[in-house]
Short mmCIF file of C-alpha atoms in Angstrom, two decimals:
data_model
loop_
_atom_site.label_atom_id
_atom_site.label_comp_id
_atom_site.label_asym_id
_atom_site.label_seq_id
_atom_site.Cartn_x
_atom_site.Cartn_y
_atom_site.Cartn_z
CA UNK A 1 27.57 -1.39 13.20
CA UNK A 2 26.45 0.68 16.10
CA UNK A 3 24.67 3.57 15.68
CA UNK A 4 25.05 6.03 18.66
CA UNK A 5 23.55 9.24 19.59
CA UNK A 6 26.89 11.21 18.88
CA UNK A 7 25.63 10.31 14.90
CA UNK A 8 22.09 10.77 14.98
CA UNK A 9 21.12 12.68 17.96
CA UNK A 10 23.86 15.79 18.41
CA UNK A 11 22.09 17.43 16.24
CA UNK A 12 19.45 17.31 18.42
CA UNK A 13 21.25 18.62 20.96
CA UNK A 14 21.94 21.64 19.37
CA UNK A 15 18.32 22.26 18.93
CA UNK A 16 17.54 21.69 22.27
CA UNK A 17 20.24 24.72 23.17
CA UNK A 18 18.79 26.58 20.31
CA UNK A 19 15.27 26.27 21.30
CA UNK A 20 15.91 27.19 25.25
CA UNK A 21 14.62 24.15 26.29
CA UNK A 22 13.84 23.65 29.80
CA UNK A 23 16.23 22.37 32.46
CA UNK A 24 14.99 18.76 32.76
CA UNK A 25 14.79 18.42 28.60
CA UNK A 26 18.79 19.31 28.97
CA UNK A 27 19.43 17.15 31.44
CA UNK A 28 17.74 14.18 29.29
CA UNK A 29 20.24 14.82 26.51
CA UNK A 30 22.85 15.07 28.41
CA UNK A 31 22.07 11.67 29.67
CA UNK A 32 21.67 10.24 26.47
CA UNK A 33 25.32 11.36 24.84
CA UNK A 34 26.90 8.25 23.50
CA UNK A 35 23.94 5.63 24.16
CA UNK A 36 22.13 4.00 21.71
CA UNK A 37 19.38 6.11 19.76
CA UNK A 38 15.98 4.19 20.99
CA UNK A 39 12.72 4.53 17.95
CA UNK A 40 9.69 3.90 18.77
CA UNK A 41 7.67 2.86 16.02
CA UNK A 42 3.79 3.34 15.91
CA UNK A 43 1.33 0.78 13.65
CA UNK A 44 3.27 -2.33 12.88
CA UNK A 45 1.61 -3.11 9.67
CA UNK A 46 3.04 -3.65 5.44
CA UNK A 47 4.99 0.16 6.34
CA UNK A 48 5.52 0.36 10.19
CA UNK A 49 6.90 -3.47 10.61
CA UNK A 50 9.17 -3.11 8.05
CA UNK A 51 10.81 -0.02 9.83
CA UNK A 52 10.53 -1.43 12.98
CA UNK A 53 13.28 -4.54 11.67
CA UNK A 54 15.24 -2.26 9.63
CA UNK A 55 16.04 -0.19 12.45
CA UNK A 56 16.49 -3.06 14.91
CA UNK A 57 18.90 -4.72 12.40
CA UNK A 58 21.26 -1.38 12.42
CA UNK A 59 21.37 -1.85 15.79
CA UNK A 60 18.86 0.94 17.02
CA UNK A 61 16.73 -0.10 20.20
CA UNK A 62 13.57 -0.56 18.64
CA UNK A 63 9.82 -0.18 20.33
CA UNK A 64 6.95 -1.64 18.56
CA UNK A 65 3.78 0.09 19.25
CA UNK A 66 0.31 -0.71 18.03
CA UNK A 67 -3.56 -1.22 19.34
CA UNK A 68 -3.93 -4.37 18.15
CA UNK A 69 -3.59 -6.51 20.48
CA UNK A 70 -3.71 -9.94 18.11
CA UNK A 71 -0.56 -8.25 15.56
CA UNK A 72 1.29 -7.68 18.55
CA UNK A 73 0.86 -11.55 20.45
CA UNK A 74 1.90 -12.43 17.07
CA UNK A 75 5.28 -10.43 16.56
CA UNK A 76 5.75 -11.58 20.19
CA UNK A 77 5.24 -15.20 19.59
CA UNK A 78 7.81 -14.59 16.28
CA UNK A 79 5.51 -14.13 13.34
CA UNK A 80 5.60 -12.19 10.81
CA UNK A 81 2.47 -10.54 10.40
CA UNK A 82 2.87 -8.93 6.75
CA UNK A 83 4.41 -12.16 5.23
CA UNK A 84 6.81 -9.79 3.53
CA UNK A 85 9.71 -10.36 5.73
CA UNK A 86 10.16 -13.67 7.43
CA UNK A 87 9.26 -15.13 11.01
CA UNK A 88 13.56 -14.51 11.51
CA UNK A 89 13.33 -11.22 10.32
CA UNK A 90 10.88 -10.17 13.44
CA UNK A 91 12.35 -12.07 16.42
CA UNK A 92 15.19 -9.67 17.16
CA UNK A 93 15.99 -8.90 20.90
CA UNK A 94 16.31 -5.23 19.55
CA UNK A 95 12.61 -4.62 19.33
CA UNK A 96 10.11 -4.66 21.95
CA UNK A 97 6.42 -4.81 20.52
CA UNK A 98 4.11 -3.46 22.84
CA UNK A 99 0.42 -1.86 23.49
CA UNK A 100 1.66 -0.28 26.60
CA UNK A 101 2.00 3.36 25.28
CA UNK A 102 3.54 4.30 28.23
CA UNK A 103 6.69 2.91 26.05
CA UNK A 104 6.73 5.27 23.39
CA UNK A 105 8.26 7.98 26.51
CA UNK A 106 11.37 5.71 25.98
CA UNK A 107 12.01 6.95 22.62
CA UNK A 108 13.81 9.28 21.06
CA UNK A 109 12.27 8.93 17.66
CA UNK A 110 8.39 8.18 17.21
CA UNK A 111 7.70 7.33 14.06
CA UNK A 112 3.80 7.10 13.22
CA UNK A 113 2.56 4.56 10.30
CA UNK A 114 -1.13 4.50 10.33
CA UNK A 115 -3.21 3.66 7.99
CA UNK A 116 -4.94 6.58 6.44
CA UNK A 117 -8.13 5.42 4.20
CA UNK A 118 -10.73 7.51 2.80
CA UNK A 119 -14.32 7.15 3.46
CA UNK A 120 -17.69 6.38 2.48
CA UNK A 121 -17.27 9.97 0.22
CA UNK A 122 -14.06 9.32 -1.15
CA UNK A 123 -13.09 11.96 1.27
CA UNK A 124 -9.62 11.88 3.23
CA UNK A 125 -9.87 9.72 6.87
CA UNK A 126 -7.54 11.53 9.51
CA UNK A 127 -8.59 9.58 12.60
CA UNK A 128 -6.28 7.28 12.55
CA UNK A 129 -3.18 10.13 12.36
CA UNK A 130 -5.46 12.02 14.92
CA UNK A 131 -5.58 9.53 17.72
CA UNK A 132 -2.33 8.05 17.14
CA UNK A 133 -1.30 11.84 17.58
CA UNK A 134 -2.84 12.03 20.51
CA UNK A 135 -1.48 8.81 22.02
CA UNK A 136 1.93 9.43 21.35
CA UNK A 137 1.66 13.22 22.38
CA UNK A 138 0.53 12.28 26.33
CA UNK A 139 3.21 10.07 26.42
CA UNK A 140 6.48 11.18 24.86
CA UNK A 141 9.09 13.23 26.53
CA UNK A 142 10.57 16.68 25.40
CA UNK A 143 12.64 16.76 22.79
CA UNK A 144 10.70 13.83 21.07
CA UNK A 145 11.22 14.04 17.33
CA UNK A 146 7.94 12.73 15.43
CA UNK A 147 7.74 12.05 12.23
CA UNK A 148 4.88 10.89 10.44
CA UNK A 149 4.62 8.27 7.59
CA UNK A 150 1.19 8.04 6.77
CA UNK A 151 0.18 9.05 2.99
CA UNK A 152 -1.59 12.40 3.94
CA UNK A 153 -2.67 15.47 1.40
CA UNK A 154 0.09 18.15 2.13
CA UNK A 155 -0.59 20.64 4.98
CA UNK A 156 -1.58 17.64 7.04
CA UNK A 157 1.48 17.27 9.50
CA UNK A 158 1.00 21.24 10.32
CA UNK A 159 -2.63 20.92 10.17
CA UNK A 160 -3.86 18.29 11.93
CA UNK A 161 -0.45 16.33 13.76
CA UNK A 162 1.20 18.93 15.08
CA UNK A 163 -1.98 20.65 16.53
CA UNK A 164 -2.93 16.94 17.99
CA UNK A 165 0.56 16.42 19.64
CA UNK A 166 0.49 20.06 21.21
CA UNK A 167 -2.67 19.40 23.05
CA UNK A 168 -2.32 16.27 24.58
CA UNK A 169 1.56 16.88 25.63
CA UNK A 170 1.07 20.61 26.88
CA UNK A 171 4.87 20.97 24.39
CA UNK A 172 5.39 23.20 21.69
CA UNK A 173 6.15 22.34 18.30
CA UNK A 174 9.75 23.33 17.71
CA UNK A 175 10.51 23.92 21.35
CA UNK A 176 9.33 20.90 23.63
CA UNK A 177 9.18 18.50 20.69
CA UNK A 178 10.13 18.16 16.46
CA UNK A 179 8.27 17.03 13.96
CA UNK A 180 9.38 15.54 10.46
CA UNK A 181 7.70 14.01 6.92
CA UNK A 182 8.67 11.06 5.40
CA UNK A 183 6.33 9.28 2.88
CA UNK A 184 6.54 5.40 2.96
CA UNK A 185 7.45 3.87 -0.16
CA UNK A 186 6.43 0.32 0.44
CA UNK A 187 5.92 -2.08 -2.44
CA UNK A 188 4.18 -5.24 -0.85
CA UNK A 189 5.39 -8.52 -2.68
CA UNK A 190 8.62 -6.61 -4.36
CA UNK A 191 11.35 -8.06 -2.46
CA UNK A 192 14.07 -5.96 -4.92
CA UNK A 193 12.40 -2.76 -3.69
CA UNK A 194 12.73 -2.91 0.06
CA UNK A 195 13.26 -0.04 2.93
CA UNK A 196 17.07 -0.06 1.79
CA UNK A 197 16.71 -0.32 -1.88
CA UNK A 198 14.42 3.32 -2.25
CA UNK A 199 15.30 6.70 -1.86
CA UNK A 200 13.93 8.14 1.16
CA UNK A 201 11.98 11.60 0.87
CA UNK A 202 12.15 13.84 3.98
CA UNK A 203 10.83 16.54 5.21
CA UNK A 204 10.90 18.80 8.39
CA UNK A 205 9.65 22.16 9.92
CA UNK A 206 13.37 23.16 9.88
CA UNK A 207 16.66 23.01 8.23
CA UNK A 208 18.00 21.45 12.00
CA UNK A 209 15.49 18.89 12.20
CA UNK A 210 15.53 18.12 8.67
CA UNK A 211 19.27 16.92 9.00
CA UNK A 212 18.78 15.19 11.93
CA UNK A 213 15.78 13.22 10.45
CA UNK A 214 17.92 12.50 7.13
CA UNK A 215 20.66 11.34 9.25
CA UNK A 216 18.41 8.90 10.47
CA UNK A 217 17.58 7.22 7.61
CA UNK A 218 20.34 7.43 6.00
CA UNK A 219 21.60 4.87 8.78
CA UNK A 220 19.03 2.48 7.75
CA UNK A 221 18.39 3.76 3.55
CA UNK A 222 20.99 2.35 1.00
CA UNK A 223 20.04 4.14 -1.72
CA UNK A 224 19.92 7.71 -0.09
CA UNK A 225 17.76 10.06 1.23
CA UNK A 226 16.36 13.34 -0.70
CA UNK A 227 15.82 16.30 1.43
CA UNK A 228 12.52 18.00 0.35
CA UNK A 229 12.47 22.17 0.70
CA UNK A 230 9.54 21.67 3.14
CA UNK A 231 6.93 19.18 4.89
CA UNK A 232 4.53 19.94 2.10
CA UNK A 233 6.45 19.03 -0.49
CA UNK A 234 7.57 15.84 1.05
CA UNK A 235 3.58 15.48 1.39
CA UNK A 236 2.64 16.39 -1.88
CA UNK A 237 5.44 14.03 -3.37
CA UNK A 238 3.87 10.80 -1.95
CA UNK A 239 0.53 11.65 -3.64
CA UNK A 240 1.52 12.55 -6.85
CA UNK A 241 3.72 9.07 -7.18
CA UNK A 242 0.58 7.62 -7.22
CA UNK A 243 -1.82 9.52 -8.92
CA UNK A 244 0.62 9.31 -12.12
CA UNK A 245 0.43 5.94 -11.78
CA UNK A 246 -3.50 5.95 -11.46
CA UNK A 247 -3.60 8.47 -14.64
CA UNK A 248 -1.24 5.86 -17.11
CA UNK A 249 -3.47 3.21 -15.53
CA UNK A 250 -6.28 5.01 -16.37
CA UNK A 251 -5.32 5.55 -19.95
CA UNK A 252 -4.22 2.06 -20.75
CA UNK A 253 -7.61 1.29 -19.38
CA UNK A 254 -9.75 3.28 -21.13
CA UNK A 255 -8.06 2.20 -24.00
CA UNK A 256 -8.35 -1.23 -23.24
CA UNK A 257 -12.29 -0.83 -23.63
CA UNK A 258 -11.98 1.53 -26.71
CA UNK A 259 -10.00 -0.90 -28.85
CA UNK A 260 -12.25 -4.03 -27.59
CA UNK A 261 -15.09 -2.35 -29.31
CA UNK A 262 -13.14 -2.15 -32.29
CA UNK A 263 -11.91 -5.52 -32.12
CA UNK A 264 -8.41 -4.37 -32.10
CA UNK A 265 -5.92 -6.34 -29.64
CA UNK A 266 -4.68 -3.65 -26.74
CA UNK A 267 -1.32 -6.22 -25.28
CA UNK A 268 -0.47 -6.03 -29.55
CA UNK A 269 -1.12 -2.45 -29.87
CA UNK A 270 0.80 -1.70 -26.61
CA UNK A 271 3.50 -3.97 -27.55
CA UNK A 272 3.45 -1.77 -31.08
CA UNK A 273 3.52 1.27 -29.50
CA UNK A 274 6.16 -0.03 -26.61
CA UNK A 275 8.87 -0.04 -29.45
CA UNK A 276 9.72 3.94 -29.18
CA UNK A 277 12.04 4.89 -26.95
CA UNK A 278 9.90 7.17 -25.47
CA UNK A 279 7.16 5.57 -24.86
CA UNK A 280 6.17 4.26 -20.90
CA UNK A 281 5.20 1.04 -20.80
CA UNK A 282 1.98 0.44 -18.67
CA UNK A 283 -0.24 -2.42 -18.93
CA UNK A 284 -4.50 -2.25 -18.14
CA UNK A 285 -5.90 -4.15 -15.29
CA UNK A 286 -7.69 -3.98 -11.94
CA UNK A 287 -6.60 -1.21 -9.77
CA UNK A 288 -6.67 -2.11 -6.37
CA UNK A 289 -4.63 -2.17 -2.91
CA UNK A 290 -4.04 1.07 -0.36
CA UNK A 291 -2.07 3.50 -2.60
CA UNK A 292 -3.25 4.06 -6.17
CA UNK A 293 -6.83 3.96 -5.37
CA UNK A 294 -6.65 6.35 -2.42
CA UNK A 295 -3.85 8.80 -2.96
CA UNK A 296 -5.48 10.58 -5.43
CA UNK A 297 -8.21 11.39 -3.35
CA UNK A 298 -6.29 12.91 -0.86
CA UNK A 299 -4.94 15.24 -4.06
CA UNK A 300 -8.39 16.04 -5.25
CA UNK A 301 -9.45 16.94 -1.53
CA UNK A 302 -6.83 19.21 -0.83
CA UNK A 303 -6.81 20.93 -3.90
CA UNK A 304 -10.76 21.40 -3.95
CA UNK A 305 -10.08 23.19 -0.55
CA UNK A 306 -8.65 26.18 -2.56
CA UNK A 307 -11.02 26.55 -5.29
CA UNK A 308 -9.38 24.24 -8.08
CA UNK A 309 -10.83 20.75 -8.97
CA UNK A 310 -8.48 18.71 -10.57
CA UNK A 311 -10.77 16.93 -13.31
CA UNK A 312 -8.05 15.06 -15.17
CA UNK A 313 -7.00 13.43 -11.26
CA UNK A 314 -10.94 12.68 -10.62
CA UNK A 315 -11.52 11.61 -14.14
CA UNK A 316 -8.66 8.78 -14.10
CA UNK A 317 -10.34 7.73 -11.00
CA UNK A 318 -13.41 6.98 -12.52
CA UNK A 319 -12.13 4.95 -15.01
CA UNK A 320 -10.36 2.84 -13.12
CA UNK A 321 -13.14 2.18 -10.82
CA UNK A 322 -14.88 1.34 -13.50
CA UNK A 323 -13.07 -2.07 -14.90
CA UNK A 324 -14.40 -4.26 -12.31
CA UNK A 325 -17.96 -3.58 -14.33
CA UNK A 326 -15.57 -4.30 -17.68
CA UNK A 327 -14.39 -7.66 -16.64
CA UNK A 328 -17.56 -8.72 -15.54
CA UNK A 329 -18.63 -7.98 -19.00
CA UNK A 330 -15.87 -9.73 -20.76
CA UNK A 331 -16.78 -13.03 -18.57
CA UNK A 332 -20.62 -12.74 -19.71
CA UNK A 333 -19.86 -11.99 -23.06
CA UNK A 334 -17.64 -15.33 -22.84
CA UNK A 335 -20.27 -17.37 -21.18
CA UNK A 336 -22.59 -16.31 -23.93
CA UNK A 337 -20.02 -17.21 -26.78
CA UNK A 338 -19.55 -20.71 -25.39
CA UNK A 339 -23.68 -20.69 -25.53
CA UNK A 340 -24.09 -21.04 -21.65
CA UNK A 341 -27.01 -19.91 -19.60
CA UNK A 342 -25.88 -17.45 -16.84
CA UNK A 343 -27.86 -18.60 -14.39
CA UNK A 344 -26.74 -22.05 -14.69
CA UNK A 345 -23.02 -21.02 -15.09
CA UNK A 346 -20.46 -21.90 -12.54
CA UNK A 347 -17.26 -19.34 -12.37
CA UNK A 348 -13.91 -19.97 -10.67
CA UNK A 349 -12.29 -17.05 -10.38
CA UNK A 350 -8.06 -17.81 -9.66
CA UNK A 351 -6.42 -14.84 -7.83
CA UNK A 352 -8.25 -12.52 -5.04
CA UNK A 353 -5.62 -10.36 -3.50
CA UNK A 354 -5.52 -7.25 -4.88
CA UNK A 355 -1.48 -7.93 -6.39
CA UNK A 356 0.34 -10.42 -7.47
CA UNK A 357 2.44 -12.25 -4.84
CA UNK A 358 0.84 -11.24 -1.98
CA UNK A 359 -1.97 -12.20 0.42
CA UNK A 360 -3.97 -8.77 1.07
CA UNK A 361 -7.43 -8.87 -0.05
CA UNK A 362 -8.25 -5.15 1.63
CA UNK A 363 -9.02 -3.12 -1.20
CA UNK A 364 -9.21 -5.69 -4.02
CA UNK A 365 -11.42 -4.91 -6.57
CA UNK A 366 -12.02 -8.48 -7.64
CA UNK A 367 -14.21 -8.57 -5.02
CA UNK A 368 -16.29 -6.04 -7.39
CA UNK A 369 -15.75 -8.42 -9.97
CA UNK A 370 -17.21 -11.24 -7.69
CA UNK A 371 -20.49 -8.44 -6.79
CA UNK A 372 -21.19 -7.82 -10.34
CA UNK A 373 -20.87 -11.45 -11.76
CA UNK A 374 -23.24 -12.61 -8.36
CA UNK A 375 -25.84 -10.13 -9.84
CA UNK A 376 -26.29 -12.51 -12.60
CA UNK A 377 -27.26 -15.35 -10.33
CA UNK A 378 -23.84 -17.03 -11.73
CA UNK A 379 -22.47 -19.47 -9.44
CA UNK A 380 -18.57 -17.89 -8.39
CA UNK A 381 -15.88 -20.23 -6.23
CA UNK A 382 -12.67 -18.49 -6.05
CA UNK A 383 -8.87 -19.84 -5.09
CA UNK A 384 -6.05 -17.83 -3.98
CA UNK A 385 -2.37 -19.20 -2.69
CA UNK A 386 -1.46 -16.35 -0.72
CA UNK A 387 -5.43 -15.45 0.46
CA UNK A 388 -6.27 -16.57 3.87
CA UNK A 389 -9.38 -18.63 3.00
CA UNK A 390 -11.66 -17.89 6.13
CA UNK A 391 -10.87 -14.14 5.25
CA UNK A 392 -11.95 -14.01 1.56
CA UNK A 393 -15.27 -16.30 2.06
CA UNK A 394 -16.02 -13.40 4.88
CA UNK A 395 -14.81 -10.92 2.70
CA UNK A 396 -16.13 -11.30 -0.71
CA UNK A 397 -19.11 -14.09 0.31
CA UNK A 398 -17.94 -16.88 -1.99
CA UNK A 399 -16.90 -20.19 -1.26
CA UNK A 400 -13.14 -20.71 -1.90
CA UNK A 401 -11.25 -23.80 -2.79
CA UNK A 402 -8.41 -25.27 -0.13
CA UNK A 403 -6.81 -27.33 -3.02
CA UNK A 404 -7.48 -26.17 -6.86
CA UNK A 405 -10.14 -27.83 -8.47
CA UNK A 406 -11.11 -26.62 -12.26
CA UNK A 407 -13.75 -29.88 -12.11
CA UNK A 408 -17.04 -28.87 -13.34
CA UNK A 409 -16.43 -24.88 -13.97
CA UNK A 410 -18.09 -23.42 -17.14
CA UNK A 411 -15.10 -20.28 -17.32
CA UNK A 412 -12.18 -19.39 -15.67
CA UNK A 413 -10.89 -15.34 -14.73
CA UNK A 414 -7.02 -15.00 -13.94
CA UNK A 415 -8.12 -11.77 -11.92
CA UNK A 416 -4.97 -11.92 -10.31
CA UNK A 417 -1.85 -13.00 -12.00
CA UNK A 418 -0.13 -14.76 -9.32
CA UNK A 419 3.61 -16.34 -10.94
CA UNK A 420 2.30 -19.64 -9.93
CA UNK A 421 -0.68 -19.71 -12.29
CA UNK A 422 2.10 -19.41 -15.26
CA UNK A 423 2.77 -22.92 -14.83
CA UNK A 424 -0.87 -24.40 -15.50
CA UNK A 425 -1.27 -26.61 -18.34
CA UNK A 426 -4.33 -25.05 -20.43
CA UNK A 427 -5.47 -28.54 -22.01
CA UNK A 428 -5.45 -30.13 -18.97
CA UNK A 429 -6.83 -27.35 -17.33
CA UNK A 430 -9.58 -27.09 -20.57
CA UNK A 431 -10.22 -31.14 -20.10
CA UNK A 432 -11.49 -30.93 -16.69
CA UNK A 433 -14.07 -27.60 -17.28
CA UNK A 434 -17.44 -28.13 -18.84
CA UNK A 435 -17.53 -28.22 -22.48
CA UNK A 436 -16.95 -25.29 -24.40
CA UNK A 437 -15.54 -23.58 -21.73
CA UNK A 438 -14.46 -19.79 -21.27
CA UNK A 439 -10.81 -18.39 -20.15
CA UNK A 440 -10.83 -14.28 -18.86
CA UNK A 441 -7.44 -13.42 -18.66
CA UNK A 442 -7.76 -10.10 -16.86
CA UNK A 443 -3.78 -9.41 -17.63
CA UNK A 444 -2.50 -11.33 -20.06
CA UNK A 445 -0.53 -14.06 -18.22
CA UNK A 446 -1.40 -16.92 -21.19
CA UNK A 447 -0.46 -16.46 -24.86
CA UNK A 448 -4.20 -16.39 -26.50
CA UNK A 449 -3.25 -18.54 -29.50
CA UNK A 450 -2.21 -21.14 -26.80
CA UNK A 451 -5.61 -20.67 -25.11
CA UNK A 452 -7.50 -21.05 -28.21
CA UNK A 453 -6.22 -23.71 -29.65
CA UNK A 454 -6.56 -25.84 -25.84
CA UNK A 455 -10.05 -25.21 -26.66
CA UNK A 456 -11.23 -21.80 -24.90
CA UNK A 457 -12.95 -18.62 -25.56
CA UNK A 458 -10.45 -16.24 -24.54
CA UNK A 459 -10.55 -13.32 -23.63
CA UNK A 460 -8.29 -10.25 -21.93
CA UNK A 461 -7.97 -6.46 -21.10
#
């Protein structure tokens, strides 16, 4: 399939009329009846790469813009730099990745994915949407639509984007250029839910540009596109996916350390409880990565702004910041079941990225685990399939096994349940640890009679 201009970009067209645009903005579209839409997509990381192919493979001209100079000799040289799609996947002569900004005046479409952390305060970090904002603004042409990706609190495409893109193109929001919301919903790892497979939220600063930016995706979006009532909405609906998930989390957490005190198994009361058909089934664990942690933030900030603190959304945070101390416990309660001295313990700890099936330790609160355990003088090594190695000994200051090695270890913690540590053999894993050894099974992936009777302590969320 070809996707032209006469689908996507006539609507444009009839904003451009609408909006008096001047004489050399006309001539542009006029130019550009019946060619090939060209996107221009800005940050090429787990959200903007993915983009970036799907476009290219429904035949859009595709521009791949980012700073980083190393991501982009990579894509070049064919790699994929997310390891979610494949090396094949990015080496299509549709997509030009670039740091020449000077290419992003080529496109029709900018699309900005940048990461948007919070800081040392747990406060909302807009620099990245800022300079990006600027960038793209000094270079793109009138009648640029932009539309941002980035998880922001809502008000932030009016607030700080549009205000950004204004000064550095000397355009006008709705009259030299037209801006858009759509919240990425990428799942890392989950090859079922891809670009194609979710619906697509949008939002726009107009009913116009709202139809031309759903037409857009729709191109590119299997399962549909939902047209939000404003950008704020569209905003709002990207944090609030996540915060619900951080509240359940939160609960299943807190419970988790409630019904260990009363020596009451959680996975048994959870599997009780998981019988009505009403119930939601979420599991307790370490809550890590760029979304849950961080979304709710944004939330809390923006709501604070006008008077209301949203203790329930800052209380759930808490909590789950709080289970990397929990697990640490569990493993030194362990240790001192099986009648070891801390200080002489050694810990191998299977599982650093902060999901299953995936390589990205950024954000991975194992490495908490890792801190709290180190306090204890216990001696950690940790092993990861996905991990780069270099990375993690950097990153969380352990020394990390090439080839997995249980010789010698005093406990083991499945911190993160990666499929292929389903397939371990516990007594043969058991016969090569110290005696009396310990098992933490942050998640649950091993049946705790099996453990037991392989000869562990066992223990689990």
């Amino acid at each position: 399939m070809t996707t032209t201009l006469s689908d996507t970009k006539n609507r444009a067209d009839e904003r451009h009329s609408e909006y008096a645009f001047q004489s050399d903005s006309e001539e542009h579209a006029d130019e550009q009846s019946g060619q090939t839409a060209t996107i221009c997509v800005v940050g090429l990381g787990y959200v903007g790469l993915p983009l970036a192919v799907g476009f290219a493979q429904s035949d859009y001209r595709v521009i791949g813009y980012d700073v980083d100079e190393s991501t982009v000799d990579r894509l070049q040289s064919g790699v994929d730099t997310t390891g979610d799609l494949s090396d094949e996947a990015v080496q299509n002569d549709d997509i030009s990745y670039t740091t020449d900004a000077s290419q992003i005046g080529d496109a029709d479409y900018v699309i900005i994915a940048v990461p948007t952390p919070i800081d040392e305060d747990d406060r909302p970090d807009l620099n990245y949407v800022e300079s990006a904002a600027t960038t793209v603004g000094s270079k793109m042409k009138p009648g640029t639509t932009v539309i941002l990706e980035s998880t922001v609190y809502p008000g932030t495409t009016r607030e700080v984007l549009v205000p950004a893109l204004e000064d550095a193109s000397d355009l006008t929001a709705g009259e030299g250029f037209f801006v858009g919301y759509s919240p990425e919903r990428a799942t890392p790892g989950d090859e079922e839910h891809g670009l194609a497979d979710v619906v697509k939220v949008v939002g726009a600063q107009d009913e116009k540009v709202l139809e031309d930016v759903a037409a857009l995706y729709e191109s590119v979006v299997d399962a549909g596109v939902h047209r939000a009532p404003s950008i704020e909405v569209a905003e709002a609906s990207k944090v609030v996916e996540n915060t619900q998930r951080d509240l359940n989390i939160a609960f299943v957490n807190e419970l988790s350390m409630a019904l260990e005190r009363m020596d009451v198994d959680t996975q048994a009361v959870l599997e009780a409880a998981g019988t009505k058909w009403n119930f939601h089934d979420y599991r307790p664990g370490l809550v890590g990565g760029h979304c849950i942690p961080v979304d709710p933030y944004f939330l809390a900030h923006r709501s604070a702004r006008e008077g209301f603190e949203p203790e329930l959304v800052r209380t759930s945070r808490t909590v789950n910041e709080s289970v990397p101390d929990h697990v640490a416990e569990l493993t030194i309660k362990a240790l001192n079941n099986c009648h070891k001295t801390l200080r002489d313990s050694r810990v191998l700890v299977l599982g650093l990225s902060y999901k299953s099936g995936v390589g990205d330790i950024r954000s991975s609160k194992v490495a908490d685990v890792v801190e709290r355990l180190a306090e204890y003088d216990i001696d950690i090594a940790g092993f990861d399939p996905f991990a780069d190695d270099e990375t993690v000994e950097d990153a969380f200051e352990l020394d990390v096994q090439e080839r997995l090695s249980f010789e010698g270890f005093d406990a083991v913690v499945v911190a993160t349940p990666h499929a292929e540590f389903e397939q371990l053999d516990l007594e043969a894993v058991a016969s090569e640890l110290a005696e009396d050894p310990a098992l933490v099974d942050v998640t649950g992936t091993f049946d705790e009679d099996a453990a037991c009777e392989a000869g562990f302590v066992y223990r689990r969320l």
